[in-house]
PDB file of C-alpha atoms in Angstrom:
ATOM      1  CA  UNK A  16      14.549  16.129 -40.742  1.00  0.00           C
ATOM      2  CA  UNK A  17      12.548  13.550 -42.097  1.00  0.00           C
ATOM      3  CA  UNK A  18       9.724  13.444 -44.005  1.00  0.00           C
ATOM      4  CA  UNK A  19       6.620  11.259 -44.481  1.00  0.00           C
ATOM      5  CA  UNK A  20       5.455  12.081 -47.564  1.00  0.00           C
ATOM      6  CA  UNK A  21       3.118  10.258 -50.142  1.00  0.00           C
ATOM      7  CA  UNK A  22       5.492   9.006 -53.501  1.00  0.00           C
ATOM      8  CA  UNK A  23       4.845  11.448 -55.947  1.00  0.00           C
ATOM      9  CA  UNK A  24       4.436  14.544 -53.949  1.00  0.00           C
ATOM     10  CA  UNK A  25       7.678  16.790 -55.463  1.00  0.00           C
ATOM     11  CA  UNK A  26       9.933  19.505 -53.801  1.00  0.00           C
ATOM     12  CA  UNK A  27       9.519  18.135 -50.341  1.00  0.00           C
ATOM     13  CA  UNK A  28      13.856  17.777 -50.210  1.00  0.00           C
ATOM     14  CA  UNK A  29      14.371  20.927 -52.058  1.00  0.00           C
ATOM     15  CA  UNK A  30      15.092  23.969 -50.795  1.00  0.00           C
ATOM     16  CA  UNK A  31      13.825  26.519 -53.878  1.00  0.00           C
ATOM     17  CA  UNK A  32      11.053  27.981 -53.647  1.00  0.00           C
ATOM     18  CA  UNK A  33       8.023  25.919 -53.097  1.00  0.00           C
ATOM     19  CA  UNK A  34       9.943  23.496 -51.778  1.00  0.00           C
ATOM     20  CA  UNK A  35       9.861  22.126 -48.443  1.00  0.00           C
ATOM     21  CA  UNK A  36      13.465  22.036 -47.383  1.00  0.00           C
ATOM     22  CA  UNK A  37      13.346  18.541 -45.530  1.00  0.00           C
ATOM     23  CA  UNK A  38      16.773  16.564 -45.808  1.00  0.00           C
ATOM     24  CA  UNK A  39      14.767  13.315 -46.346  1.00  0.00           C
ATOM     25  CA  UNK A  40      11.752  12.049 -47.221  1.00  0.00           C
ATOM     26  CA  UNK A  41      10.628   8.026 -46.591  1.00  0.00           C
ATOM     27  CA  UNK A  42      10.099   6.570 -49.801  1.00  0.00           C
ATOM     28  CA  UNK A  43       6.921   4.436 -48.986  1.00  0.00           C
ATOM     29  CA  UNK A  44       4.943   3.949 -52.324  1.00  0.00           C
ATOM     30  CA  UNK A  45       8.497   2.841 -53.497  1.00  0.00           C
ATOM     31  CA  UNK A  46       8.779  -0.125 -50.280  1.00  0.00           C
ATOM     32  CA  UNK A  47       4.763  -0.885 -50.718  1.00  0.00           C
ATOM     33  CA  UNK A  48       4.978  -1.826 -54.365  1.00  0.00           C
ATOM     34  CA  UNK A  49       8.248  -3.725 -54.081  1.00  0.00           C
ATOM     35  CA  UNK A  50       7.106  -6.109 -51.085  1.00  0.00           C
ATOM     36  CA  UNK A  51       3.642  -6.437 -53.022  1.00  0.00           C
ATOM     37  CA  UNK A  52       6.291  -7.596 -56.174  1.00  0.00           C
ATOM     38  CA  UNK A  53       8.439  -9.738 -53.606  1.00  0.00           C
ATOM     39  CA  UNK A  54       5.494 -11.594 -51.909  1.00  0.00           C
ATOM     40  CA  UNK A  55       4.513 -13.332 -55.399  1.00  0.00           C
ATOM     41  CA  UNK A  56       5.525 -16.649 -56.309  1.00  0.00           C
ATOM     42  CA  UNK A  57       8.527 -16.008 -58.640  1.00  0.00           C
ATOM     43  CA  UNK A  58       6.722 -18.216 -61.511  1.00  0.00           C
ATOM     44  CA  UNK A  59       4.161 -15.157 -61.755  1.00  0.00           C
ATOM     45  CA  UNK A  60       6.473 -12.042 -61.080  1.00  0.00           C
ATOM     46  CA  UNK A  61       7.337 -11.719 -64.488  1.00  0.00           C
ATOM     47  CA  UNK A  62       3.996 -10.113 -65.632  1.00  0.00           C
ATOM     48  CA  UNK A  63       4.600  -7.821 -62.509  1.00  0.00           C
ATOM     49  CA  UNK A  64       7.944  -5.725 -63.122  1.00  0.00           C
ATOM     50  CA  UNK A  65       6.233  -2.492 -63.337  1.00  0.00           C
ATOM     51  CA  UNK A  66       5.671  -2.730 -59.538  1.00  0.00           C
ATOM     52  CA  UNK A  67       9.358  -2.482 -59.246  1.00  0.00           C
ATOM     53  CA  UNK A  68      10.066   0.718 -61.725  1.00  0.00           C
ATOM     54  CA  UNK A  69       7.623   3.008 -61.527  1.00  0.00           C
ATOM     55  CA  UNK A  70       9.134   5.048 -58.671  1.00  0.00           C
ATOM     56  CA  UNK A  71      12.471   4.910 -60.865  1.00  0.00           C
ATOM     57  CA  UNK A  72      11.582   7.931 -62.406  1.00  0.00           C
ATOM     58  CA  UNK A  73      11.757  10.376 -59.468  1.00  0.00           C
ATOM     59  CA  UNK A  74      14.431   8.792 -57.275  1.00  0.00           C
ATOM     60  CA  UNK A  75      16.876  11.598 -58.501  1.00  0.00           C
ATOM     61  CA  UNK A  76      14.693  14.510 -57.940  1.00  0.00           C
ATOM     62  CA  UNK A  77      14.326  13.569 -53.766  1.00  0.00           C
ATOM     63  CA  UNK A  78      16.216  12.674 -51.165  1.00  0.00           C
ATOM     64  CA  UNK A  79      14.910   9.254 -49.795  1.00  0.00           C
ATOM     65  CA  UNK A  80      15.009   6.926 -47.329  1.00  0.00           C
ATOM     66  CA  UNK A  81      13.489   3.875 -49.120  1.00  0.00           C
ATOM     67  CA  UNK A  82      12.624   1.061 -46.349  1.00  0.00           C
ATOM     68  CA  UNK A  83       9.412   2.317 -44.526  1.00  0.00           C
ATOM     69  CA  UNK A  84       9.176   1.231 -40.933  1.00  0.00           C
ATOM     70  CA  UNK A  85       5.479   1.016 -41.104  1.00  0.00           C
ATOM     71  CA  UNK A  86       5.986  -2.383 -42.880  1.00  0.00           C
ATOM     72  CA  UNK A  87       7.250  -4.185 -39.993  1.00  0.00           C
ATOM     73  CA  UNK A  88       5.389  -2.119 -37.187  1.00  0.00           C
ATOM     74  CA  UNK A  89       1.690  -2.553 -36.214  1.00  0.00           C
ATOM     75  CA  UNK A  90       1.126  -6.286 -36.162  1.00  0.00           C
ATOM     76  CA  UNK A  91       2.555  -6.298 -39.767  1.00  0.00           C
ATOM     77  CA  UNK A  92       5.053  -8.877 -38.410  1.00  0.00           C
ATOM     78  CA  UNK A  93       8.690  -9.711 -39.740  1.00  0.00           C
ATOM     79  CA  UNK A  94       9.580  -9.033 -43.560  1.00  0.00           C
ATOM     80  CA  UNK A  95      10.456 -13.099 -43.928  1.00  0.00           C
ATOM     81  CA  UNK A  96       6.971 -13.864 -43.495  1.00  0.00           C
ATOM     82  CA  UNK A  97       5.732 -11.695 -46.413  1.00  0.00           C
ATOM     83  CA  UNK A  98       7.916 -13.999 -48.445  1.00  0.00           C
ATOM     84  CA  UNK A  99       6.474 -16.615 -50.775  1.00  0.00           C
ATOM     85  CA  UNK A 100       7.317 -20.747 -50.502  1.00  0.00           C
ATOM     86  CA  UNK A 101       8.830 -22.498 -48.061  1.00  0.00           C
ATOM     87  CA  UNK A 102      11.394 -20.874 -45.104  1.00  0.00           C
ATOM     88  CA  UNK A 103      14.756 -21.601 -47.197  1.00  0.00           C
ATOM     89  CA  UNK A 104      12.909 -19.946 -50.473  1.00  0.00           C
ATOM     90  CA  UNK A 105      11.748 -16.778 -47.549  1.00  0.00           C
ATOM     91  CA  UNK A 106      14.795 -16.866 -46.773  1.00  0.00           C
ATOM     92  CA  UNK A 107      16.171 -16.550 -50.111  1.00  0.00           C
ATOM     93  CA  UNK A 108      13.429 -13.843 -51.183  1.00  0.00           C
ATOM     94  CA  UNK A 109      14.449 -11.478 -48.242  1.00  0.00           C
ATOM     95  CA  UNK A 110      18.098 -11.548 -49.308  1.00  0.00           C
ATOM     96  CA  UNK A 111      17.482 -10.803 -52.757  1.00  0.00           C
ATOM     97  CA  UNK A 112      15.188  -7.731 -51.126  1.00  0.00           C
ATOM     98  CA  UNK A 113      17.734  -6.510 -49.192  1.00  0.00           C
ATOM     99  CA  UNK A 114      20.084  -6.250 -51.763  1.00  0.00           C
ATOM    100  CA  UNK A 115      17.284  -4.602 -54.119  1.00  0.00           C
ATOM    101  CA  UNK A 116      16.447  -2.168 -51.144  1.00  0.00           C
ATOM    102  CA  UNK A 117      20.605  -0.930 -51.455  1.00  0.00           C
ATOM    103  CA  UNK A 118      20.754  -0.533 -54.782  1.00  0.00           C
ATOM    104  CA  UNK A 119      18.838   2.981 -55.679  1.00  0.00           C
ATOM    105  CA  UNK A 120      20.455   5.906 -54.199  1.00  0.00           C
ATOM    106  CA  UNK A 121      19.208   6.954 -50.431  1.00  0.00           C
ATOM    107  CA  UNK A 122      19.844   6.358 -47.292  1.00  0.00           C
ATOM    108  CA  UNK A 123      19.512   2.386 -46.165  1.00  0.00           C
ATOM    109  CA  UNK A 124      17.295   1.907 -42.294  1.00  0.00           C
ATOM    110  CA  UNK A 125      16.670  -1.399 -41.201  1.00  0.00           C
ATOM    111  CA  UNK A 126      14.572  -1.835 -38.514  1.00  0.00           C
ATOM    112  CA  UNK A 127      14.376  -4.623 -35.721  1.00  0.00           C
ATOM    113  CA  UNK A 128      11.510  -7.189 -36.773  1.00  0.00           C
ATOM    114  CA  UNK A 129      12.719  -6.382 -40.806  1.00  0.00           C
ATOM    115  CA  UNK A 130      14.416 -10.053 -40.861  1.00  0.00           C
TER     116      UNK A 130
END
């Protein structure tokens, strides 16, 4: 079972006591903050890496999924066109966020509408 769960609430994957016992939980503070990093010009995303490890510090204590669907459903459109520049640079962008979104540890989703 999945969870939908804000980023910081603990113990939702764990099955002591007071936790929750879900097998996953969607990761979405950690997908919010990294698509609000991504959609900068590059030029000005140096003065913005914290967006990109804040949730580093409890990706080990969870189980995640970390792509939300909810940022490609409800007329949010197509992750390409949250991409700064021109469409070769969008292009670009969304590769180098796909290959961001595999790196942590968690289960990978990708939905239709994500490219």
């Amino acid at each position: 079972m999945i969870a939908e769960d804000r980023p910081l609430g603990r113990g939702v994957t764990s099955d002591d006591s007071g936790g929750l016992g879900f097998g996953m939980k969607w990761n979405m503070g950690w997908m919010h903050d990294t698509l609000l990093y991504m959609s900068k010009d590059p030029i000005y995303r140096k003065h913005h890496h914290n967006d990109l490890t804040s949730h580093f510090i409890c990706f080990y204590r969870e189980f995640f999924i970390v792509h939300s669907h909810d940022e490609v459903t409800h007329g949010k459109g197509a992750l390409v066109g949250k991409m700064p520049g021109d469409r070769w640079q969008q292009l670009a962008n969304l590769r180098l966020l796909m290959g961001y979104m595999f790196r942590p540890s968690g289960k990978k989703l990708l939905f239709m509408g994500c490219i």
